PDB file of C-alpha atoms in Angstrom:
ATOM      1  CA  MET M   1     -22.784   5.006  17.622  1.00  0.00           C
ATOM      2  CA  PHE M   2     -19.310   3.241  17.480  1.00  0.00           C
ATOM      3  CA  LEU M   3     -19.699   3.694  13.709  1.00  0.00           C
ATOM      4  CA  PHE M   4     -19.486   7.670  13.984  1.00  0.00           C
ATOM      5  CA  ASP M   5     -17.010   7.295  16.354  1.00  0.00           C
ATOM      6  CA  ALA M   6     -14.330   5.473  14.428  1.00  0.00           C
ATOM      7  CA  LEU M   7     -15.207   7.426  11.161  1.00  0.00           C
ATOM      8  CA  GLY M   8     -14.696  10.551  13.320  1.00  0.00           C
ATOM      9  CA  GLY M   9     -11.411   9.278  14.747  1.00  0.00           C
ATOM     10  CA  PHE M  10      -9.990   8.374  11.161  1.00  0.00           C
ATOM     11  CA  ILE M  11     -10.886  12.239   9.935  1.00  0.00           C
ATOM     12  CA  GLY M  12      -9.501  13.726  12.903  1.00  0.00           C
ATOM     13  CA  ALA M  13      -6.184  11.895  12.451  1.00  0.00           C
ATOM     14  CA  VAL M  14      -5.961  12.222   8.652  1.00  0.00           C
ATOM     15  CA  PHE M  15      -6.325  16.207   9.398  1.00  0.00           C
ATOM     16  CA  LEU M  16      -3.961  16.118  12.031  1.00  0.00           C
ATOM     17  CA  HIS M  17      -1.418  14.578   9.940  1.00  0.00           C
ATOM     18  CA  ALA M  18      -2.083  16.998   7.031  1.00  0.00           C
ATOM     19  CA  ILE M  19      -1.360  19.651   9.636  1.00  0.00           C
ATOM     20  CA  VAL M  20       1.670  18.192  11.114  1.00  0.00           C
ATOM     21  CA  MET M  21       3.061  17.194   7.699  1.00  0.00           C
ATOM     22  CA  ARG M  22       2.642  21.253   6.759  1.00  0.00           C
ATOM     23  CA  VAL M  23       4.209  22.331   9.940  1.00  0.00           C
ATOM     24  CA  TYR M  24       7.226  19.953   9.654  1.00  0.00           C
ATOM     25  CA  PRO M  25       7.442  18.728   6.145  1.00  0.00           C
ATOM     26  CA  ALA M  26      10.856  16.890   6.637  1.00  0.00           C
ATOM     27  CA  LYS M  27       9.299  14.248   8.652  1.00  0.00           C
ATOM     28  CA  ASN M  28       8.768  10.741   7.794  1.00  0.00           C
ATOM     29  CA  ARG M  29       5.005  10.658   6.745  1.00  0.00           C
ATOM     30  CA  VAL M  30       4.497   6.945   7.659  1.00  0.00           C
ATOM     31  CA  ALA M  31       6.135   7.387  10.915  1.00  0.00           C
ATOM     32  CA  ALA M  32       4.173  10.399  11.811  1.00  0.00           C
ATOM     33  CA  PHE M  33       0.989   8.626  10.807  1.00  0.00           C
ATOM     34  CA  LEU M  34       1.309   5.938  12.851  1.00  0.00           C
ATOM     35  CA  ALA M  35       2.115   7.903  15.804  1.00  0.00           C
ATOM     36  CA  ILE M  36      -1.027   9.977  15.315  1.00  0.00           C
ATOM     37  CA  GLY M  37      -2.846   7.083  14.579  1.00  0.00           C
ATOM     38  CA  SER M  38      -1.931   5.109  17.627  1.00  0.00           C
ATOM     39  CA  VAL M  39      -2.694   8.045  19.733  1.00  0.00           C
ATOM     40  CA  ILE M  40      -6.261   8.900  18.566  1.00  0.00           C
ATOM     41  CA  GLY M  41      -6.873   4.862  18.489  1.00  0.00           C
ATOM     42  CA  LEU M  42      -6.298   4.930  22.085  1.00  0.00           C
ATOM     43  CA  VAL M  43      -8.458   7.801  22.648  1.00  0.00           C
ATOM     44  CA  LEU M  44     -11.036   5.765  20.593  1.00  0.00           C
ATOM     45  CA  ALA M  45     -10.769   2.780  22.723  1.00  0.00           C
ATOM     46  CA  ILE M  46     -11.155   5.020  25.817  1.00  0.00           C
ATOM     47  CA  ILE M  47     -14.190   6.630  24.839  1.00  0.00           C
ATOM     48  CA  LEU M  48     -15.749   3.415  23.114  1.00  0.00           C
ATOM     49  CA  PHE M  49     -15.181   1.283  26.467  1.00  0.00           C
ATOM     50  CA  LYS M  50     -16.822   4.194  28.844  1.00  0.00           C
ATOM     51  CA  ARG M  51     -19.618   4.250  26.574  1.00  0.00           C
ATOM     52  CA  ASP M  52     -20.150   0.769  25.808  1.00  0.00           C
ATOM     53  CA  GLY M  53     -18.241  -1.234  28.228  1.00  0.00           C
ATOM     54  CA  TRP M  54     -15.247  -3.476  28.060  1.00  0.00           C
ATOM     55  CA  ILE M  55     -14.433  -5.981  24.841  1.00  0.00           C
ATOM     56  CA  THR M  56     -18.334  -5.622  23.782  1.00  0.00           C
ATOM     57  CA  LEU M  57     -18.988  -5.870  20.054  1.00  0.00           C
ATOM     58  CA  GLN M  58     -19.558  -2.411  19.410  1.00  0.00           C
ATOM     59  CA  MET M  59     -15.630  -1.741  20.989  1.00  0.00           C
ATOM     60  CA  ILE M  60     -14.392  -4.087  18.855  1.00  0.00           C
ATOM     61  CA  GLY M  61     -16.258  -2.987  15.839  1.00  0.00           C
ATOM     62  CA  GLY M  62     -15.375   0.681  16.216  1.00  0.00           C
ATOM     63  CA  LEU M  63     -11.780  -0.242  16.698  1.00  0.00           C
ATOM     64  CA  ALA M  64     -11.049  -2.671  13.940  1.00  0.00           C
ATOM     65  CA  LEU M  65     -13.208  -0.100  11.409  1.00  0.00           C
ATOM     66  CA  PHE M  66     -10.575   2.725  12.805  1.00  0.00           C
ATOM     67  CA  ALA M  67      -7.515   0.555  11.939  1.00  0.00           C
ATOM     68  CA  LEU M  68      -9.043  -0.729   8.576  1.00  0.00           C
ATOM     69  CA  LEU M  69      -9.485   3.056   7.379  1.00  0.00           C
ATOM     70  CA  CYS M  70      -6.013   4.050   8.598  1.00  0.00           C
ATOM     71  CA  GLU M  71      -4.564   1.056   6.959  1.00  0.00           C
ATOM     72  CA  LEU M  72      -6.272   2.078   3.475  1.00  0.00           C
ATOM     73  CA  TYR M  73      -5.149   5.776   3.819  1.00  0.00           C
ATOM     74  CA  LEU M  74      -1.592   4.543   4.693  1.00  0.00           C
ATOM     75  CA  PHE M  75      -1.695   2.353   1.684  1.00  0.00           C
ATOM     76  CA  LEU M  76      -3.174   4.816  -0.775  1.00  0.00           C
ATOM     77  CA  PHE M  77      -0.720   7.659   0.330  1.00  0.00           C
ATOM     78  CA  THR M  78       2.177   5.531   0.024  1.00  0.00           C
ATOM     79  CA  LEU M  79       0.682   4.350  -3.439  1.00  0.00           C
ATOM     80  CA  ALA M  80       0.460   7.947  -4.725  1.00  0.00           C
ATOM     81  CA  LEU M  81       4.179   8.666  -3.492  1.00  0.00           C
ATOM     82  CA  ALA M  82       5.866   5.692  -4.611  1.00  0.00           C
ATOM     83  CA  SER M  83       4.171   4.155  -7.510  1.00  0.00           C
ATOM     84  CA  ILE M  84       5.346   4.722 -11.108  1.00  0.00           C
ATOM     85  CA  SER M  85       1.786   4.134 -12.378  1.00  0.00           C
ATOM     86  CA  ALA M  86       0.188   6.344 -10.141  1.00  0.00           C
ATOM     87  CA  ASN M  87       2.579   9.400 -10.741  1.00  0.00           C
ATOM     88  CA  LEU M  88       2.044   8.459 -14.663  1.00  0.00           C
ATOM     89  CA  LEU M  89      -1.294   9.039 -14.112  1.00  0.00           C
ATOM     90  CA  VAL M  90      -1.092  12.333 -12.366  1.00  0.00           C
ATOM     91  CA  VAL M  91       1.412  13.843 -14.810  1.00  0.00           C
ATOM     92  CA  LEU M  92      -0.965  12.850 -17.592  1.00  0.00           C
ATOM     93  CA  LEU M  93      -3.555  14.588 -16.112  1.00  0.00           C
ATOM     94  CA  SER M  94      -1.833  17.958 -17.134  1.00  0.00           C
ATOM     95  CA  ASP M  95      -1.079  17.039 -20.554  1.00  0.00           C
ATOM     96  CA  LYS M  96      -0.825  14.474 -23.167  1.00  0.00           C
ATOM     97  CA  LEU M  97       2.468  12.650 -23.407  1.00  0.00           C
ATOM     98  CA  ASP M  98       4.334  12.028 -26.404  1.00  0.00           C
ATOM     99  CA  TYR M  99       7.089   9.011 -26.300  1.00  0.00           C
ATOM    100  CA  LYS M 100       9.594  11.697 -26.143  1.00  0.00           C
ATOM    101  CA  ARG M 101       8.434  13.692 -23.271  1.00  0.00           C
ATOM    102  CA  ILE M 102       7.679  10.549 -21.088  1.00  0.00           C
ATOM    103  CA  GLU M 103      11.218   9.345 -21.575  1.00  0.00           C
ATOM    104  CA  ASN M 104      12.563  12.681 -20.459  1.00  0.00           C
ATOM    105  CA  LEU M 105       9.981  13.067 -17.662  1.00  0.00           C
ATOM    106  CA  TYR M 106      10.662   9.744 -16.469  1.00  0.00           C
ATOM    107  CA  ASP M 107      14.158   9.306 -17.251  1.00  0.00           C
ATOM    108  CA  SER M 108      15.407   6.017 -15.749  1.00  0.00           C
ATOM    109  CA  LYS M 109      18.396   7.674 -14.069  1.00  0.00           C
ATOM    110  CA  GLY M 110      16.009  10.204 -12.359  1.00  0.00           C
ATOM    111  CA  MET M 111      13.967   7.714 -10.969  1.00  0.00           C
ATOM    112  CA  VAL M 112      17.029   5.712  -9.736  1.00  0.00           C
ATOM    113  CA  GLU M 113      18.509   8.927  -7.945  1.00  0.00           C
ATOM    114  CA  LYS M 114      14.782   9.545  -6.251  1.00  0.00           C
ATOM    115  CA  ARG M 115      14.632   6.014  -4.883  1.00  0.00           C
ATOM    116  CA  PHE M 116      18.598   6.188  -3.874  1.00  0.00           C
ATOM    117  CA  ILE M 117      17.913   9.645  -2.143  1.00  0.00           C
ATOM    118  CA  ARG M 118      14.561   8.147  -0.241  1.00  0.00           C
ATOM    119  CA  LEU M 119      16.621   5.172   0.700  1.00  0.00           C
ATOM    120  CA  ILE M 120      19.401   7.036   2.236  1.00  0.00           C
ATOM    121  CA  SER M 121      17.158   9.322   3.977  1.00  0.00           C
ATOM    122  CA  THR M 122      15.264   6.290   5.658  1.00  0.00           C
ATOM    123  CA  GLY M 123      18.723   5.125   6.742  1.00  0.00           C
ATOM    124  CA  LEU M 124      18.645   2.094   4.671  1.00  0.00           C
ATOM    125  CA  ILE M 125      21.797   2.874   2.868  1.00  0.00           C
ATOM    126  CA  GLU M 126      24.811   5.114   3.664  1.00  0.00           C
ATOM    127  CA  GLN M 127      27.954   6.606   2.009  1.00  0.00           C
ATOM    128  CA  LYS M 128      30.898   4.568   2.440  1.00  0.00           C
ATOM    129  CA  ALA M 129      34.211   6.220   2.855  1.00  0.00           C
ATOM    130  CA  ILE M 130      37.689   4.951   2.606  1.00  0.00           C
ATOM    131  CA  GLU M 131      40.445   7.488   3.756  1.00  0.00           C
ATOM    132  CA  SER M 132      37.783  10.181   4.318  1.00  0.00           C
ATOM    133  CA  LYS M 133      36.969   9.770   0.595  1.00  0.00           C
ATOM    134  CA  THR M 134      33.589   9.151  -0.481  1.00  0.00           C
ATOM    135  CA  VAL M 135      33.977   6.149  -2.664  1.00  0.00           C
ATOM    136  CA  GLY M 136      30.471   4.812  -2.624  1.00  0.00           C
ATOM    137  CA  TYR M 137      27.355   3.203  -0.743  1.00  0.00           C
ATOM    138  CA  GLN M 138      26.807   0.433   1.754  1.00  0.00           C
ATOM    139  CA  VAL M 139      23.831  -1.158   3.063  1.00  0.00           C
ATOM    140  CA  THR M 140      23.347  -0.307   7.040  1.00  0.00           C
ATOM    141  CA  GLY M 141      22.155  -2.866   9.475  1.00  0.00           C
ATOM    142  CA  SER M 142      18.506  -1.404   9.207  1.00  0.00           C
ATOM    143  CA  GLY M 143      18.893  -1.733   5.476  1.00  0.00           C
ATOM    144  CA  ASP M 144      19.935  -5.538   6.088  1.00  0.00           C
ATOM    145  CA  ARG M 145      17.240  -6.547   8.032  1.00  0.00           C
ATOM    146  CA  VAL M 146      14.619  -4.989   5.367  1.00  0.00           C
ATOM    147  CA  LEU M 147      16.253  -6.687   2.843  1.00  0.00           C
ATOM    148  CA  LYS M 148      16.204 -10.396   4.762  1.00  0.00           C
ATOM    149  CA  PHE M 149      12.694  -9.453   5.430  1.00  0.00           C
ATOM    150  CA  LEU M 150      11.581  -8.989   1.849  1.00  0.00           C
ATOM    151  CA  ASN M 151      13.841 -12.078   0.782  1.00  0.00           C
ATOM    152  CA  MET M 152      11.839 -13.824   3.334  1.00  0.00           C
ATOM    153  CA  LEU M 153       8.396 -12.530   1.997  1.00  0.00           C
ATOM    154  CA  ARG M 154       9.461 -13.606  -1.499  1.00  0.00           C
ATOM    155  CA  GLN M 155      10.320 -16.887  -0.598  1.00  0.00           C
ATOM    156  CA  PHE M 156       6.986 -17.085   1.434  1.00  0.00           C
ATOM    157  CA  PHE M 157       5.114 -16.109  -1.428  1.00  0.00           C
ATOM    158  CA  GLY M 158       6.707 -18.194  -3.766  1.00  0.00           C
ATOM    159  CA  HIS M 159       8.347 -15.205  -5.901  1.00  0.00           C
ATOM    160  CA  GLU M 160      11.695 -17.010  -6.006  1.00  0.00           C
TER     161      GLU M 160
ATOM    162  CA  MET O   1     -33.667 -15.991  16.038  1.00  0.00           C
ATOM    163  CA  GLY O   2     -31.015 -18.270  14.491  1.00  0.00           C
ATOM    164  CA  ILE O   3     -27.477 -17.457  14.812  1.00  0.00           C
ATOM    165  CA  SER O   4     -26.243 -14.965  17.040  1.00  0.00           C
ATOM    166  CA  GLU O   5     -23.736 -12.139  16.813  1.00  0.00           C
ATOM    167  CA  THR O   6     -20.975 -13.899  18.205  1.00  0.00           C
ATOM    168  CA  ASN O   7     -21.306 -16.887  16.259  1.00  0.00           C
ATOM    169  CA  PHE O   8     -22.015 -15.334  13.104  1.00  0.00           C
ATOM    170  CA  LEU O   9     -18.419 -13.082  13.680  1.00  0.00           C
ATOM    171  CA  SER O  10     -16.686 -16.638  14.797  1.00  0.00           C
ATOM    172  CA  VAL O  11     -17.879 -18.248  11.478  1.00  0.00           C
ATOM    173  CA  GLY O  12     -16.529 -15.277   9.431  1.00  0.00           C
ATOM    174  CA  LEU O  13     -13.229 -15.505  10.988  1.00  0.00           C
ATOM    175  CA  LEU O  14     -12.935 -19.065  10.641  1.00  0.00           C
ATOM    176  CA  VAL O  15     -13.648 -18.459   7.118  1.00  0.00           C
ATOM    177  CA  LEU O  16     -10.566 -16.016   6.831  1.00  0.00           C
ATOM    178  CA  ALA O  17      -8.342 -18.381   8.967  1.00  0.00           C
ATOM    179  CA  ILE O  18      -9.393 -21.451   6.462  1.00  0.00           C
ATOM    180  CA  HIS O  19      -8.797 -19.151   3.375  1.00  0.00           C
ATOM    181  CA  PHE O  20      -5.046 -18.224   4.907  1.00  0.00           C
ATOM    182  CA  PHE O  21      -4.501 -21.986   5.498  1.00  0.00           C
ATOM    183  CA  LEU O  22      -5.567 -22.947   2.138  1.00  0.00           C
ATOM    184  CA  TYR O  23      -2.851 -20.653   0.677  1.00  0.00           C
ATOM    185  CA  LEU O  24      -0.076 -21.567   2.617  1.00  0.00           C
ATOM    186  CA  VAL O  25      -0.664 -25.593   2.280  1.00  0.00           C
ATOM    187  CA  ALA O  26      -2.046 -25.676  -1.303  1.00  0.00           C
ATOM    188  CA  LEU O  27      -1.901 -22.457  -3.217  1.00  0.00           C
ATOM    189  CA  ARG O  28       1.119 -20.702  -2.668  1.00  0.00           C
ATOM    190  CA  ARG O  29       3.071 -22.234  -5.615  1.00  0.00           C
ATOM    191  CA  ARG O  30       0.219 -21.821  -7.920  1.00  0.00           C
ATOM    192  CA  LEU O  31      -1.369 -18.437  -7.540  1.00  0.00           C
ATOM    193  CA  ARG O  32       1.194 -16.524  -9.277  1.00  0.00           C
ATOM    194  CA  SER O  33      -0.180 -13.528 -11.238  1.00  0.00           C
ATOM    195  CA  GLU O  34      -1.601 -10.490  -9.770  1.00  0.00           C
ATOM    196  CA  ALA O  35      -5.004 -11.079 -11.296  1.00  0.00           C
ATOM    197  CA  ALA O  36      -4.985 -14.924  -9.569  1.00  0.00           C
ATOM    198  CA  ILE O  37      -4.119 -13.879  -6.156  1.00  0.00           C
ATOM    199  CA  PHE O  38      -6.499 -10.856  -6.474  1.00  0.00           C
ATOM    200  CA  LEU O  39      -9.579 -12.985  -7.341  1.00  0.00           C
ATOM    201  CA  TYR O  40      -8.255 -15.324  -4.716  1.00  0.00           C
ATOM    202  CA  HIS O  41      -9.263 -12.574  -2.243  1.00  0.00           C
ATOM    203  CA  LEU O  42     -12.130 -10.726  -3.669  1.00  0.00           C
ATOM    204  CA  LEU O  43     -14.053 -14.004  -3.553  1.00  0.00           C
ATOM    205  CA  PRO O  44     -14.346 -14.491   0.470  1.00  0.00           C
ATOM    206  CA  THR O  45     -14.569 -10.631   0.342  1.00  0.00           C
ATOM    207  CA  VAL O  46     -17.605 -10.441  -1.865  1.00  0.00           C
ATOM    208  CA  THR O  47     -19.084 -13.638   0.137  1.00  0.00           C
ATOM    209  CA  LEU O  48     -18.776 -12.289   3.390  1.00  0.00           C
ATOM    210  CA  CYS O  49     -20.393  -8.907   2.456  1.00  0.00           C
ATOM    211  CA  VAL O  50     -23.324 -10.520   0.535  1.00  0.00           C
ATOM    212  CA  CYS O  51     -23.724 -13.049   4.067  1.00  0.00           C
ATOM    213  CA  SER O  52     -23.302  -9.561   6.199  1.00  0.00           C
ATOM    214  CA  VAL O  53     -25.876  -7.760   4.464  1.00  0.00           C
ATOM    215  CA  ILE O  54     -28.392 -10.316   4.716  1.00  0.00           C
ATOM    216  CA  PHE O  55     -27.302 -11.191   8.491  1.00  0.00           C
ATOM    217  CA  VAL O  56     -28.371  -7.542   9.034  1.00  0.00           C
ATOM    218  CA  LEU O  57     -31.455  -7.237   7.168  1.00  0.00           C
ATOM    219  CA  ILE O  58     -32.874 -10.031   9.054  1.00  0.00           C
ATOM    220  CA  SER O  59     -32.793  -8.069  12.279  1.00  0.00           C
ATOM    221  CA  MET O  60     -31.292  -4.496  12.542  1.00  0.00           C
ATOM    222  CA  THR O  61     -29.707  -4.407  15.862  1.00  0.00           C
ATOM    223  CA  GLU O  62     -26.471  -2.378  16.933  1.00  0.00           C
ATOM    224  CA  GLU O  63     -24.914  -5.837  17.954  1.00  0.00           C
ATOM    225  CA  ARG O  64     -25.528  -7.273  14.568  1.00  0.00           C
ATOM    226  CA  ILE O  65     -24.334  -4.150  12.992  1.00  0.00           C
ATOM    227  CA  ALA O  66     -21.358  -4.299  15.094  1.00  0.00           C
ATOM    228  CA  SER O  67     -20.579  -7.689  14.252  1.00  0.00           C
ATOM    229  CA  VAL O  68     -20.780  -7.066  10.562  1.00  0.00           C
ATOM    230  CA  ILE O  69     -18.699  -4.151  10.553  1.00  0.00           C
ATOM    231  CA  THR O  70     -15.851  -6.043  12.720  1.00  0.00           C
ATOM    232  CA  LEU O  71     -15.917  -8.923  10.415  1.00  0.00           C
ATOM    233  CA  ILE O  72     -15.666  -6.617   7.144  1.00  0.00           C
ATOM    234  CA  SER O  73     -13.089  -4.772   8.766  1.00  0.00           C
ATOM    235  CA  MET O  74     -11.064  -7.823   9.699  1.00  0.00           C
ATOM    236  CA  ASN O  75     -11.404  -8.969   6.357  1.00  0.00           C
ATOM    237  CA  GLY O  76     -10.237  -5.789   4.956  1.00  0.00           C
ATOM    238  CA  ILE O  77      -7.230  -5.388   7.088  1.00  0.00           C
ATOM    239  CA  TYR O  78      -6.367  -9.260   6.462  1.00  0.00           C
ATOM    240  CA  SER O  79      -6.655  -8.981   2.610  1.00  0.00           C
ATOM    241  CA  LEU O  80      -4.916  -5.543   2.452  1.00  0.00           C
ATOM    242  CA  THR O  81      -2.030  -6.498   4.388  1.00  0.00           C
ATOM    243  CA  PHE O  82      -1.665  -9.808   2.475  1.00  0.00           C
ATOM    244  CA  LEU O  83      -2.010  -8.020  -1.118  1.00  0.00           C
ATOM    245  CA  GLU O  84       0.364  -5.287   0.189  1.00  0.00           C
ATOM    246  CA  LEU O  85       2.953  -7.600   1.183  1.00  0.00           C
ATOM    247  CA  TRP O  86       2.688 -10.020  -1.939  1.00  0.00           C
ATOM    248  CA  SER O  87       3.257  -7.085  -4.474  1.00  0.00           C
ATOM    249  CA  LEU O  88       6.019  -5.816  -2.429  1.00  0.00           C
ATOM    250  CA  SER O  89       7.715  -8.705  -2.481  1.00  0.00           C
ATOM    251  CA  GLN O  90       7.157  -9.199  -5.951  1.00  0.00           C
ATOM    252  CA  ILE O  91       8.021  -5.819  -7.514  1.00  0.00           C
ATOM    253  CA  SER O  92       9.741  -3.693  -5.044  1.00  0.00           C
ATOM    254  CA  TYR O  93      12.370  -1.459  -6.731  1.00  0.00           C
ATOM    255  CA  SER O  94      13.931  -0.471  -3.595  1.00  0.00           C
ATOM    256  CA  ARG O  95      14.709  -3.835  -3.074  1.00  0.00           C
ATOM    257  CA  GLU O  96      16.242  -4.214  -6.498  1.00  0.00           C
ATOM    258  CA  VAL O  97      18.293  -1.054  -5.405  1.00  0.00           C
ATOM    259  CA  LEU O  98      19.383  -2.562  -1.724  1.00  0.00           C
ATOM    260  CA  VAL O  99      20.231  -5.907  -3.727  1.00  0.00           C
ATOM    261  CA  LYS O 100      22.757  -3.830  -6.202  1.00  0.00           C
ATOM    262  CA  VAL O 101      24.398  -1.963  -3.243  1.00  0.00           C
ATOM    263  CA  LYS O 102      24.962  -4.973  -0.995  1.00  0.00           C
ATOM    264  CA  SER O 103      26.438  -6.706  -3.903  1.00  0.00           C
ATOM    265  CA  GLY O 104      28.542  -3.919  -4.776  1.00  0.00           C
ATOM    266  CA  HIS O 105      27.379  -3.364  -8.309  1.00  0.00           C
ATOM    267  CA  LEU O 106      26.319   0.281  -7.594  1.00  0.00           C
ATOM    268  CA  LEU O 107      29.434   2.626  -6.327  1.00  0.00           C
ATOM    269  CA  SER O 108      27.606   5.919  -6.820  1.00  0.00           C
ATOM    270  CA  ILE O 109      24.222   7.462  -7.826  1.00  0.00           C
ATOM    271  CA  SER O 110      25.179   8.943 -11.193  1.00  0.00           C
ATOM    272  CA  SER O 111      27.905   6.760 -12.495  1.00  0.00           C
ATOM    273  CA  HIS O 112      27.073   2.934 -11.892  1.00  0.00           C
ATOM    274  CA  ALA O 113      23.346   2.984 -11.990  1.00  0.00           C
ATOM    275  CA  ASP O 114      22.697   1.793 -15.608  1.00  0.00           C
ATOM    276  CA  ASP O 115      21.537  -1.655 -14.175  1.00  0.00           C
ATOM    277  CA  LEU O 116      18.735  -0.044 -12.082  1.00  0.00           C
ATOM    278  CA  ALA O 117      18.046   2.495 -14.817  1.00  0.00           C
ATOM    279  CA  GLU O 118      17.433  -0.506 -17.261  1.00  0.00           C
ATOM    280  CA  VAL O 119      15.190  -1.982 -14.205  1.00  0.00           C
ATOM    281  CA  GLY O 120      13.307   1.351 -14.021  1.00  0.00           C
ATOM    282  CA  ASN O 121      12.914   1.536 -17.838  1.00  0.00           C
ATOM    283  CA  LYS O 122      11.408  -1.990 -18.047  1.00  0.00           C
ATOM    284  CA  LYS O 123       9.110  -1.329 -15.097  1.00  0.00           C
ATOM    285  CA  ARG O 124       7.737   1.922 -16.933  1.00  0.00           C
ATOM    286  CA  MET O 125       7.238   0.416 -20.091  1.00  0.00           C
ATOM    287  CA  GLU O 126       5.263  -2.217 -17.957  1.00  0.00           C
ATOM    288  CA  ARG O 127       3.123  -0.063 -16.252  1.00  0.00           C
ATOM    289  CA  LEU O 128       2.227   1.940 -19.392  1.00  0.00           C
ATOM    290  CA  HIS O 129       1.177  -1.124 -20.752  1.00  0.00           C
ATOM    291  CA  SER O 130      -0.876  -2.368 -17.846  1.00  0.00           C
ATOM    292  CA  LEU O 131      -2.557   1.161 -17.269  1.00  0.00           C
ATOM    293  CA  CYS O 132      -3.535   0.819 -21.133  1.00  0.00           C
ATOM    294  CA  GLU O 133      -4.745  -2.665 -20.344  1.00  0.00           C
ATOM    295  CA  MET O 134      -6.882  -1.106 -17.478  1.00  0.00           C
ATOM    296  CA  GLY O 135      -8.439   0.998 -19.594  1.00  0.00           C
ATOM    297  CA  LEU O 136      -6.807   4.192 -17.667  1.00  0.00           C
ATOM    298  CA  LEU O 137      -4.800   5.182 -20.548  1.00  0.00           C
ATOM    299  CA  LEU O 138      -5.419   5.725 -24.341  1.00  0.00           C
ATOM    300  CA  ARG O 139      -2.627   5.344 -26.653  1.00  0.00           C
ATOM    301  CA  THR O 140      -2.543   8.048 -29.462  1.00  0.00           C
ATOM    302  CA  THR O 141      -0.456   8.100 -32.699  1.00  0.00           C
ATOM    303  CA  ASP O 142       2.255  10.086 -30.632  1.00  0.00           C
ATOM    304  CA  GLY O 143       1.949   9.111 -26.766  1.00  0.00           C
ATOM    305  CA  TYR O 144      -0.791   8.517 -24.378  1.00  0.00           C
ATOM    306  CA  GLY O 145      -3.515  10.538 -23.082  1.00  0.00           C
ATOM    307  CA  LEU O 146      -5.953   9.889 -20.182  1.00  0.00           C
ATOM    308  CA  SER O 147      -9.361   7.861 -20.380  1.00  0.00           C
ATOM    309  CA  THR O 148     -12.471   9.087 -18.697  1.00  0.00           C
ATOM    310  CA  ARG O 149     -11.662   6.634 -15.703  1.00  0.00           C
ATOM    311  CA  GLY O 150      -8.423   7.507 -15.688  1.00  0.00           C
ATOM    312  CA  LYS O 151      -8.879  11.301 -15.422  1.00  0.00           C
ATOM    313  CA  PHE O 152     -10.944  10.415 -12.033  1.00  0.00           C
ATOM    314  CA  ILE O 153      -8.323   8.209 -10.708  1.00  0.00           C
ATOM    315  CA  ALA O 154      -5.751  10.673 -11.345  1.00  0.00           C
ATOM    316  CA  ARG O 155      -7.466  13.616  -9.587  1.00  0.00           C
ATOM    317  CA  ALA O 156      -7.928  11.178  -6.742  1.00  0.00           C
ATOM    318  CA  LEU O 157      -4.136  10.241  -6.809  1.00  0.00           C
ATOM    319  CA  GLN O 158      -3.499  14.180  -6.933  1.00  0.00           C
ATOM    320  CA  PHE O 159      -5.823  14.949  -3.913  1.00  0.00           C
ATOM    321  CA  LEU O 160      -4.033  12.158  -1.928  1.00  0.00           C
ATOM    322  CA  ASN O 161      -0.781  13.847  -2.957  1.00  0.00           C
ATOM    323  CA  TRP O 162      -1.980  17.265  -1.449  1.00  0.00           C
ATOM    324  CA  LEU O 163      -3.586  15.792   1.516  1.00  0.00           C
ATOM    325  CA  PRO O 164      -0.236  14.601   3.333  1.00  0.00           C
ATOM    326  CA  ASN O 165       1.941  17.171   1.667  1.00  0.00           C
ATOM    327  CA  LEU O 166       3.598  15.065  -0.562  1.00  0.00           C
ATOM    328  CA  LYS O 167       6.080  16.722  -2.894  1.00  0.00           C
ATOM    329  CA  SER O 168       8.601  14.377  -3.990  1.00  0.00           C
ATOM    330  CA  ARG O 169       7.029  11.510  -5.953  1.00  0.00           C
ATOM    331  CA  GLY O 170       8.190   8.417  -8.177  1.00  0.00           C
TER     332      GLY O 170
END
């Protein structure tokens, strides 16, 4: 039944992603999951097409469920990766935090540095050198496009 | 008997289209808080889920189940995408860094990051406050601890960190 095909495809995608991330830990996790999810989605479409026919309710239902589960998983692991709240909860699992330890553990400059390093590794900002001396950082072309997109979203949702 | 699977799916998708259109023309500037926008999406989700259960219970065929799964999945994809983009554009810390770098206020990570450290500090305090309000954290005399619900969610998050081999967080 299409339900089990979609669930099986999703579990396969998560499992394969977990293996790939252990073999190549430096790879971009989101891009890797999108690539793996796309391939498995295509295989799922072929299986559903062969069994249920072209554009049937079963085929659309199976693919829609697979897409929803993949989006939900992407959302959850990026939340676990980047959310301040999620990280506080995980840190608190090991121990109670007094006010001083929260300050030390989540020292604000450390948070800025982590985010900075992530933005450099994803190519959104880069080092700016003048006369071969590093003097600072600048937004790259793709960083500029991301910023424009976020600003457009802010306008659309009325945040500005 | 009654409404066909395709018609049920079409009506459901029409409801989602009207939901988006209504936001676009009338509610964009009114729904400003996280709670309000969340409730706005919870309402059609609950309604469509209840209607779907009734629709399937009337006659349980594979086509009916498929139309219901399609509708609920489409609703999930729409709401999840909408809420993700809404919160990303509202509170993205990365955006703050990009804005600072672009305006030339941030020349290096360590020496000129005070502005952003202040933003990070504010965020941390806001998050601690909202985690307490959600009942996930308990405020003690000297700090914070997890509630039972908080522990459950923290363990789920820990599993989510382990699964894709996440090392650097925050």
